[in-house]
Amino acid sequence: MRNRPALIFEVDPLAIVAATRQLVEELLPYASACRGVVLCTQMHGLVLCTPDGEPRSNAITWQDQRVLQPHPSGNGSYFDQLKQLVSAEEVAQLGRELQISRPLCYLYWMAEQGQLPADPVVAASIADFVIANLSGTIPPIEPTNAGAYGVFNLTTGDWHWPLLERLGLQNLQWPAVRPFGNAVAEIAIADRVLPWYAPVGFHQCAIVGALLKSDELSLNISTGSQASLLTTELRLGNHQTRPFFDGH
């Protein structure tokens, strides 16, 4: 968005939907055997929308740093205040995903500012919003995508409800968390009706594409710069922990 305030990075969510629709329309003539659509999504973005997929906010992206603004209490930034409300044990349960680029931070800032909509709205990832807007219904969210919010409890496999209540975010509508499986919507584009599946996190999708084995280490030397290892056991510690597929 032009002329945006410092530290705030938002884009028009309907422009993202239009670009997605256009891309699918352009590709379908070359994919006559297509039997479904899976979105691999940029993680950490957020759109507040109605239960039938109409936007009630701009799309806030991972580049947003609004929680670094000074808190009106005079005690540091909004992020400093947020960190005081989350225990060390809870940070571990979140996979150490309490970072300034996470949707939890945008939502905490909006709650503190009194900017959350009064009507029922869903905290949707950008890719889930695209499906919601095209289909008119909110899809369940896949764990690799839910884990990017910064408020996914790895020990329960669900949202961290006690933390959401403590931060004043419990009245938002949170999508149901479901493992990857059946289609979440059927969408008509370019005279084709296709099943669309739950969007998955791009980091985990890249690990799948690398065909990483359980005894191997993945080195991602790029924007994210991650060293990744698969495990079938939940091991919380002084490292990031993220949901994966098929019991990992």
PDB file of C-alpha atoms in Angstrom:
ATOM      1  CA  MET A   1       0.000   0.000   0.000  1.00  0.00           C
ATOM      2  CA  ARG A   2       1.318   3.484  -0.869  1.00  0.00           C
ATOM      3  CA  ASN A   3       2.119   6.035   1.826  1.00  0.00           C
ATOM      4  CA  ARG A   4       2.003   3.390   4.540  1.00  0.00           C
ATOM      5  CA  PRO A   5       3.218   4.330   8.027  1.00  0.00           C
ATOM      6  CA  ALA A   6       6.679   3.255   9.103  1.00  0.00           C
ATOM      7  CA  LEU A   7       7.006  -0.398  10.189  1.00  0.00           C
ATOM      8  CA  ILE A   8       3.600  -1.309   8.689  1.00  0.00           C
ATOM      9  CA  PHE A   9       3.515  -3.493   5.556  1.00  0.00           C
ATOM     10  CA  GLU A  10       0.101  -4.260   4.090  1.00  0.00           C
ATOM     11  CA  VAL A  11      -1.219  -5.153   0.638  1.00  0.00           C
ATOM     12  CA  ASP A  12      -4.688  -5.329  -0.913  1.00  0.00           C
ATOM     13  CA  PRO A  13      -6.027  -8.842  -0.181  1.00  0.00           C
ATOM     14  CA  LEU A  14      -8.413  -8.799  -3.139  1.00  0.00           C
ATOM     15  CA  ALA A  15      -5.475  -8.086  -5.456  1.00  0.00           C
ATOM     16  CA  ILE A  16      -3.927 -11.342  -4.226  1.00  0.00           C
ATOM     17  CA  VAL A  17      -7.172 -13.200  -4.945  1.00  0.00           C
ATOM     18  CA  ALA A  18      -7.374 -11.664  -8.427  1.00  0.00           C
ATOM     19  CA  ALA A  19      -3.770 -12.601  -9.196  1.00  0.00           C
ATOM     20  CA  THR A  20      -4.379 -16.174  -8.025  1.00  0.00           C
ATOM     21  CA  ARG A  21      -7.514 -16.499 -10.149  1.00  0.00           C
ATOM     22  CA  GLN A  22      -5.720 -15.084 -13.182  1.00  0.00           C
ATOM     23  CA  LEU A  23      -2.785 -17.469 -12.769  1.00  0.00           C
ATOM     24  CA  VAL A  24      -5.063 -20.505 -12.506  1.00  0.00           C
ATOM     25  CA  GLU A  25      -7.030 -19.345 -15.557  1.00  0.00           C
ATOM     26  CA  GLU A  26      -3.795 -19.026 -17.543  1.00  0.00           C
ATOM     27  CA  LEU A  27      -2.452 -22.429 -16.475  1.00  0.00           C
ATOM     28  CA  LEU A  28      -5.562 -24.598 -16.768  1.00  0.00           C
ATOM     29  CA  PRO A  29      -5.506 -24.778 -20.602  1.00  0.00           C
ATOM     30  CA  TYR A  30      -2.081 -26.445 -20.277  1.00  0.00           C
ATOM     31  CA  ALA A  31      -3.221 -28.843 -17.533  1.00  0.00           C
ATOM     32  CA  SER A  32      -6.140 -30.800 -18.915  1.00  0.00           C
ATOM     33  CA  ALA A  33      -5.344 -33.656 -16.518  1.00  0.00           C
ATOM     34  CA  CYS A  34      -5.444 -31.386 -13.442  1.00  0.00           C
ATOM     35  CA  ARG A  35      -7.482 -32.987 -10.664  1.00  0.00           C
ATOM     36  CA  GLY A  36      -6.962 -30.480  -7.870  1.00  0.00           C
ATOM     37  CA  VAL A  37      -5.080 -27.445  -6.555  1.00  0.00           C
ATOM     38  CA  VAL A  38      -2.667 -27.260  -3.613  1.00  0.00           C
ATOM     39  CA  LEU A  39      -1.305 -23.902  -2.476  1.00  0.00           C
ATOM     40  CA  CYS A  40       2.197 -23.707  -1.024  1.00  0.00           C
ATOM     41  CA  THR A  41       1.995 -20.480   0.919  1.00  0.00           C
ATOM     42  CA  GLN A  42       4.306 -17.743   2.085  1.00  0.00           C
ATOM     43  CA  MET A  43       4.094 -18.169   5.854  1.00  0.00           C
ATOM     44  CA  HIS A  44       3.328 -15.605   8.562  1.00  0.00           C
ATOM     45  CA  GLY A  45       0.803 -13.382   6.694  1.00  0.00           C
ATOM     46  CA  LEU A  46      -2.728 -12.606   7.909  1.00  0.00           C
ATOM     47  CA  VAL A  47      -6.105 -11.326   6.694  1.00  0.00           C
ATOM     48  CA  LEU A  48      -9.089 -10.706   8.945  1.00  0.00           C
ATOM     49  CA  CYS A  49     -12.201 -11.786   7.060  1.00  0.00           C
ATOM     50  CA  THR A  50     -15.862 -12.653   7.537  1.00  0.00           C
ATOM     51  CA  PRO A  51     -16.976 -16.303   7.770  1.00  0.00           C
ATOM     52  CA  ASP A  52     -17.914 -16.137   4.073  1.00  0.00           C
ATOM     53  CA  GLY A  53     -14.514 -14.833   3.008  1.00  0.00           C
ATOM     54  CA  GLU A  54     -15.011 -11.072   2.693  1.00  0.00           C
ATOM     55  CA  PRO A  55     -11.961  -9.077   3.853  1.00  0.00           C
ATOM     56  CA  ARG A  56     -12.149  -6.890   6.935  1.00  0.00           C
ATOM     57  CA  SER A  57      -8.487  -5.912   6.883  1.00  0.00           C
ATOM     58  CA  ASN A  58      -5.650  -5.588   4.448  1.00  0.00           C
ATOM     59  CA  ALA A  59      -3.276  -8.497   4.048  1.00  0.00           C
ATOM     60  CA  ILE A  60      -0.531  -8.016   6.627  1.00  0.00           C
ATOM     61  CA  THR A  61       2.699  -9.641   5.461  1.00  0.00           C
ATOM     62  CA  TRP A  62       5.755 -11.118   7.157  1.00  0.00           C
ATOM     63  CA  GLN A  63       7.598  -7.822   6.538  1.00  0.00           C
ATOM     64  CA  ASP A  64       5.351  -5.981   8.990  1.00  0.00           C
ATOM     65  CA  GLN A  65       7.113  -4.760  12.148  1.00  0.00           C
ATOM     66  CA  ARG A  66       4.418  -2.654  13.822  1.00  0.00           C
ATOM     67  CA  VAL A  67       5.025  -4.283  17.220  1.00  0.00           C
ATOM     68  CA  LEU A  68       8.345  -2.443  17.377  1.00  0.00           C
ATOM     69  CA  GLN A  69       6.443   0.827  17.806  1.00  0.00           C
ATOM     70  CA  PRO A  70       6.666   2.334  21.317  1.00  0.00           C
ATOM     71  CA  HIS A  71       3.971   1.089  23.694  1.00  0.00           C
ATOM     72  CA  PRO A  72       1.856   3.911  25.214  1.00  0.00           C
ATOM     73  CA  SER A  73       2.794   2.697  28.704  1.00  0.00           C
ATOM     74  CA  GLY A  74       6.295   4.021  28.083  1.00  0.00           C
ATOM     75  CA  ASN A  75       7.783   0.621  28.921  1.00  0.00           C
ATOM     76  CA  GLY A  76       9.459  -0.316  25.667  1.00  0.00           C
ATOM     77  CA  SER A  77       7.736  -1.490  22.498  1.00  0.00           C
ATOM     78  CA  TYR A  78       4.534  -3.449  21.963  1.00  0.00           C
ATOM     79  CA  PHE A  79       6.762  -6.474  21.426  1.00  0.00           C
ATOM     80  CA  ASP A  80       8.447  -5.898  24.789  1.00  0.00           C
ATOM     81  CA  GLN A  81       5.024  -5.843  26.441  1.00  0.00           C
ATOM     82  CA  LEU A  82       3.927  -8.975  24.580  1.00  0.00           C
ATOM     83  CA  LYS A  83       6.997 -10.927  25.669  1.00  0.00           C
ATOM     84  CA  GLN A  84       6.233 -10.139  29.311  1.00  0.00           C
ATOM     85  CA  LEU A  85       2.838 -11.833  28.907  1.00  0.00           C
ATOM     86  CA  VAL A  86       4.242 -15.118  27.583  1.00  0.00           C
ATOM     87  CA  SER A  87       6.130 -17.493  29.877  1.00  0.00           C
ATOM     88  CA  ALA A  88       9.309 -19.328  28.888  1.00  0.00           C
ATOM     89  CA  GLU A  89       7.375 -22.605  28.918  1.00  0.00           C
ATOM     90  CA  GLU A  90       4.777 -21.147  26.562  1.00  0.00           C
ATOM     91  CA  VAL A  91       7.455 -19.823  24.210  1.00  0.00           C
ATOM     92  CA  ALA A  92       8.751 -23.394  23.952  1.00  0.00           C
ATOM     93  CA  GLN A  93       5.216 -24.711  23.352  1.00  0.00           C
ATOM     94  CA  LEU A  94       4.941 -22.244  20.458  1.00  0.00           C
ATOM     95  CA  GLY A  95       8.085 -23.708  18.916  1.00  0.00           C
ATOM     96  CA  ARG A  96       9.968 -20.499  19.768  1.00  0.00           C
ATOM     97  CA  GLU A  97       7.910 -18.737  17.086  1.00  0.00           C
ATOM     98  CA  LEU A  98       7.293 -15.599  19.157  1.00  0.00           C
ATOM     99  CA  GLN A  99       8.839 -13.208  16.636  1.00  0.00           C
ATOM    100  CA  ILE A 100       7.936  -9.765  15.302  1.00  0.00           C
ATOM    101  CA  SER A 101       6.834 -11.049  11.888  1.00  0.00           C
ATOM    102  CA  ARG A 102       4.168 -13.428  13.225  1.00  0.00           C
ATOM    103  CA  PRO A 103       0.385 -12.872  13.035  1.00  0.00           C
ATOM    104  CA  LEU A 104       0.157 -13.066  16.826  1.00  0.00           C
ATOM    105  CA  CYS A 105       2.127  -9.818  16.962  1.00  0.00           C
ATOM    106  CA  TYR A 106      -0.109  -7.997  14.473  1.00  0.00           C
ATOM    107  CA  LEU A 107      -3.193  -9.126  16.368  1.00  0.00           C
ATOM    108  CA  TYR A 108      -1.810  -8.123  19.769  1.00  0.00           C
ATOM    109  CA  TRP A 109      -0.988  -4.662  18.387  1.00  0.00           C
ATOM    110  CA  MET A 110      -4.499  -4.335  16.931  1.00  0.00           C
ATOM    111  CA  ALA A 111      -6.090  -5.436  20.220  1.00  0.00           C
ATOM    112  CA  GLU A 112      -4.017  -2.928  22.190  1.00  0.00           C
ATOM    113  CA  GLN A 113      -4.951  -0.209  19.685  1.00  0.00           C
ATOM    114  CA  GLY A 114      -8.649  -1.102  19.766  1.00  0.00           C
ATOM    115  CA  GLN A 115      -8.529  -1.826  16.038  1.00  0.00           C
ATOM    116  CA  LEU A 116     -10.007  -5.329  15.976  1.00  0.00           C
ATOM    117  CA  PRO A 117     -13.371  -5.348  14.144  1.00  0.00           C
ATOM    118  CA  ALA A 118     -16.451  -5.524  16.359  1.00  0.00           C
ATOM    119  CA  ASP A 119     -18.221  -8.025  14.103  1.00  0.00           C
ATOM    120  CA  PRO A 120     -17.170 -11.714  14.002  1.00  0.00           C
ATOM    121  CA  VAL A 121     -13.989 -12.100  11.947  1.00  0.00           C
ATOM    122  CA  VAL A 122     -11.688 -15.002  11.188  1.00  0.00           C
ATOM    123  CA  ALA A 123      -7.915 -14.797  11.609  1.00  0.00           C
ATOM    124  CA  ALA A 124      -7.018 -16.335   8.239  1.00  0.00           C
ATOM    125  CA  SER A 125      -3.637 -16.891   6.665  1.00  0.00           C
ATOM    126  CA  ILE A 126      -3.288 -15.181   3.283  1.00  0.00           C
ATOM    127  CA  ALA A 127      -3.583 -18.419   1.313  1.00  0.00           C
ATOM    128  CA  ASP A 128      -6.551 -19.620   3.374  1.00  0.00           C
ATOM    129  CA  PHE A 129      -8.204 -16.251   2.751  1.00  0.00           C
ATOM    130  CA  VAL A 130      -7.793 -16.751  -0.998  1.00  0.00           C
ATOM    131  CA  ILE A 131      -9.679 -20.056  -0.761  1.00  0.00           C
ATOM    132  CA  ALA A 132     -12.295 -18.511   1.553  1.00  0.00           C
ATOM    133  CA  ASN A 133     -12.923 -15.618  -0.822  1.00  0.00           C
ATOM    134  CA  LEU A 134     -13.145 -17.841  -3.899  1.00  0.00           C
ATOM    135  CA  SER A 135     -15.373 -20.446  -2.236  1.00  0.00           C
ATOM    136  CA  GLY A 136     -17.377 -18.413   0.276  1.00  0.00           C
ATOM    137  CA  THR A 137     -16.387 -20.600   3.212  1.00  0.00           C
ATOM    138  CA  ILE A 138     -13.483 -20.721   5.673  1.00  0.00           C
ATOM    139  CA  PRO A 139     -11.288 -23.796   5.165  1.00  0.00           C
ATOM    140  CA  PRO A 140      -9.674 -25.673   8.048  1.00  0.00           C
ATOM    141  CA  ILE A 141      -6.011 -24.807   8.428  1.00  0.00           C
ATOM    142  CA  GLU A 142      -3.193 -27.319   7.982  1.00  0.00           C
ATOM    143  CA  PRO A 143      -0.672 -27.551  10.891  1.00  0.00           C
ATOM    144  CA  THR A 144       2.388 -26.465   8.861  1.00  0.00           C
ATOM    145  CA  ASN A 145       0.520 -23.246   8.104  1.00  0.00           C
ATOM    146  CA  ALA A 146      -1.009 -22.844  11.575  1.00  0.00           C
ATOM    147  CA  GLY A 147       2.432 -23.146  13.155  1.00  0.00           C
ATOM    148  CA  ALA A 148       3.467 -19.917  11.431  1.00  0.00           C
ATOM    149  CA  TYR A 149       0.986 -17.788  13.417  1.00  0.00           C
ATOM    150  CA  GLY A 150       3.141 -17.743  16.529  1.00  0.00           C
ATOM    151  CA  VAL A 151       0.254 -19.031  18.660  1.00  0.00           C
ATOM    152  CA  PHE A 152       0.082 -22.734  17.726  1.00  0.00           C
ATOM    153  CA  ASN A 153       0.576 -25.065  20.698  1.00  0.00           C
ATOM    154  CA  LEU A 154       2.802 -27.931  19.589  1.00  0.00           C
ATOM    155  CA  THR A 155       1.964 -29.964  22.689  1.00  0.00           C
ATOM    156  CA  THR A 156      -1.771 -30.038  21.882  1.00  0.00           C
ATOM    157  CA  GLY A 157      -1.743 -29.664  18.097  1.00  0.00           C
ATOM    158  CA  ASP A 158      -4.197 -26.772  18.382  1.00  0.00           C
ATOM    159  CA  TRP A 159      -4.238 -23.035  19.014  1.00  0.00           C
ATOM    160  CA  HIS A 160      -2.839 -21.927  22.363  1.00  0.00           C
ATOM    161  CA  TRP A 161      -6.216 -21.014  23.839  1.00  0.00           C
ATOM    162  CA  PRO A 162      -5.006 -19.842  27.296  1.00  0.00           C
ATOM    163  CA  LEU A 163      -2.562 -17.441  25.647  1.00  0.00           C
ATOM    164  CA  LEU A 164      -5.184 -16.137  23.214  1.00  0.00           C
ATOM    165  CA  GLU A 165      -7.504 -15.363  26.130  1.00  0.00           C
ATOM    166  CA  ARG A 166      -4.743 -13.645  28.084  1.00  0.00           C
ATOM    167  CA  LEU A 167      -3.973 -11.395  25.099  1.00  0.00           C
ATOM    168  CA  GLY A 168      -7.633 -10.532  24.470  1.00  0.00           C
ATOM    169  CA  LEU A 169      -7.830 -12.442  21.193  1.00  0.00           C
ATOM    170  CA  GLN A 170     -10.260 -15.177  22.207  1.00  0.00           C
ATOM    171  CA  ASN A 171     -13.249 -13.511  20.509  1.00  0.00           C
ATOM    172  CA  LEU A 172     -11.711 -13.825  17.071  1.00  0.00           C
ATOM    173  CA  GLN A 173     -12.838 -16.856  15.098  1.00  0.00           C
ATOM    174  CA  TRP A 174      -9.942 -19.273  14.690  1.00  0.00           C
ATOM    175  CA  PRO A 175     -10.042 -21.843  11.874  1.00  0.00           C
ATOM    176  CA  ALA A 176     -10.162 -25.492  12.835  1.00  0.00           C
ATOM    177  CA  VAL A 177      -6.768 -27.211  12.613  1.00  0.00           C
ATOM    178  CA  ARG A 178      -6.805 -30.351  10.458  1.00  0.00           C
ATOM    179  CA  PRO A 179      -3.980 -32.499   9.005  1.00  0.00           C
ATOM    180  CA  PHE A 180      -3.524 -32.485   5.250  1.00  0.00           C
ATOM    181  CA  GLY A 181      -6.003 -34.797   3.574  1.00  0.00           C
ATOM    182  CA  ASN A 182      -9.344 -34.255   1.916  1.00  0.00           C
ATOM    183  CA  ALA A 183     -10.106 -31.200  -0.201  1.00  0.00           C
ATOM    184  CA  VAL A 184     -11.282 -28.157   1.768  1.00  0.00           C
ATOM    185  CA  ALA A 185     -13.300 -26.519  -1.041  1.00  0.00           C
ATOM    186  CA  GLU A 186     -14.487 -26.884  -4.608  1.00  0.00           C
ATOM    187  CA  ILE A 187     -13.928 -23.773  -6.707  1.00  0.00           C
ATOM    188  CA  ALA A 188     -15.093 -22.961 -10.233  1.00  0.00           C
ATOM    189  CA  ILE A 189     -12.560 -21.126 -12.401  1.00  0.00           C
ATOM    190  CA  ALA A 190     -12.455 -20.979 -16.204  1.00  0.00           C
ATOM    191  CA  ASP A 191     -15.363 -23.418 -16.603  1.00  0.00           C
ATOM    192  CA  ARG A 192     -13.591 -25.987 -14.423  1.00  0.00           C
ATOM    193  CA  VAL A 193     -14.693 -27.060 -10.961  1.00  0.00           C
ATOM    194  CA  LEU A 194     -11.716 -28.418  -9.056  1.00  0.00           C
ATOM    195  CA  PRO A 195     -11.065 -29.498  -5.474  1.00  0.00           C
ATOM    196  CA  TRP A 196      -8.683 -27.215  -3.593  1.00  0.00           C
ATOM    197  CA  TYR A 197      -6.628 -28.579  -0.722  1.00  0.00           C
ATOM    198  CA  ALA A 198      -5.421 -26.905   2.456  1.00  0.00           C
ATOM    199  CA  PRO A 199      -2.436 -24.589   1.887  1.00  0.00           C
ATOM    200  CA  VAL A 200       0.839 -25.861   3.344  1.00  0.00           C
ATOM    201  CA  GLY A 201       3.831 -23.960   4.712  1.00  0.00           C
ATOM    202  CA  PHE A 202       6.490 -23.234   2.107  1.00  0.00           C
ATOM    203  CA  HIS A 203       9.357 -24.175   4.449  1.00  0.00           C
ATOM    204  CA  GLN A 204       7.984 -27.648   5.101  1.00  0.00           C
ATOM    205  CA  CYS A 205       7.020 -28.023   1.438  1.00  0.00           C
ATOM    206  CA  ALA A 206      10.625 -27.303   0.466  1.00  0.00           C
ATOM    207  CA  ILE A 207      11.798 -30.016   2.875  1.00  0.00           C
ATOM    208  CA  VAL A 208       9.405 -32.475   1.211  1.00  0.00           C
ATOM    209  CA  GLY A 209      10.777 -31.471  -2.184  1.00  0.00           C
ATOM    210  CA  ALA A 210      14.328 -32.074  -0.987  1.00  0.00           C
ATOM    211  CA  LEU A 211      13.363 -35.685  -0.126  1.00  0.00           C
ATOM    212  CA  LEU A 212      14.983 -35.261   3.287  1.00  0.00           C
ATOM    213  CA  LYS A 213      15.486 -38.503   5.218  1.00  0.00           C
ATOM    214  CA  SER A 214      15.316 -38.888   8.985  1.00  0.00           C
ATOM    215  CA  ASP A 215      19.100 -39.149   9.317  1.00  0.00           C
ATOM    216  CA  GLU A 216      19.875 -36.167   7.077  1.00  0.00           C
ATOM    217  CA  LEU A 217      20.253 -32.421   7.653  1.00  0.00           C
ATOM    218  CA  SER A 218      18.782 -29.837   5.277  1.00  0.00           C
ATOM    219  CA  LEU A 219      20.738 -26.595   4.865  1.00  0.00           C
ATOM    220  CA  ASN A 220      18.691 -23.749   3.404  1.00  0.00           C
ATOM    221  CA  ILE A 221      21.068 -20.882   2.613  1.00  0.00           C
ATOM    222  CA  SER A 222      18.703 -18.172   1.393  1.00  0.00           C
ATOM    223  CA  THR A 223      16.297 -15.606   2.874  1.00  0.00           C
ATOM    224  CA  GLY A 224      15.384 -17.845   5.807  1.00  0.00           C
ATOM    225  CA  SER A 225      18.737 -19.623   6.238  1.00  0.00           C
ATOM    226  CA  GLN A 226      17.605 -22.703   8.149  1.00  0.00           C
ATOM    227  CA  ALA A 227      19.176 -25.960   9.192  1.00  0.00           C
ATOM    228  CA  SER A 228      16.363 -28.531   9.408  1.00  0.00           C
ATOM    229  CA  LEU A 229      16.149 -32.025  10.879  1.00  0.00           C
ATOM    230  CA  LEU A 230      13.115 -34.330  10.920  1.00  0.00           C
ATOM    231  CA  THR A 231      12.021 -36.107  14.092  1.00  0.00           C
ATOM    232  CA  THR A 232       9.023 -38.246  15.025  1.00  0.00           C
ATOM    233  CA  GLU A 233       9.220 -37.038  18.636  1.00  0.00           C
ATOM    234  CA  LEU A 234       8.352 -33.564  19.885  1.00  0.00           C
ATOM    235  CA  ARG A 235      11.561 -32.071  21.253  1.00  0.00           C
ATOM    236  CA  LEU A 236      11.122 -28.592  22.645  1.00  0.00           C
ATOM    237  CA  GLY A 237      14.241 -26.612  23.427  1.00  0.00           C
ATOM    238  CA  ASN A 238      16.404 -23.650  22.505  1.00  0.00           C
ATOM    239  CA  HIS A 239      15.584 -24.035  18.811  1.00  0.00           C
ATOM    240  CA  GLN A 240      12.644 -23.538  16.500  1.00  0.00           C
ATOM    241  CA  THR A 241      10.239 -26.473  16.288  1.00  0.00           C
ATOM    242  CA  ARG A 242       7.699 -26.649  13.470  1.00  0.00           C
ATOM    243  CA  PRO A 243       4.915 -29.076  12.527  1.00  0.00           C
ATOM    244  CA  PHE A 244       5.625 -31.345   9.569  1.00  0.00           C
ATOM    245  CA  PHE A 245       3.687 -34.047   7.727  1.00  0.00           C
ATOM    246  CA  ASP A 246       2.863 -37.690   8.442  1.00  0.00           C
ATOM    247  CA  GLY A 247       3.574 -37.747  12.163  1.00  0.00           C
ATOM    248  CA  HIS A 248       6.755 -35.644  12.154  1.00  0.00           C
TER     249      HIS A 248
END
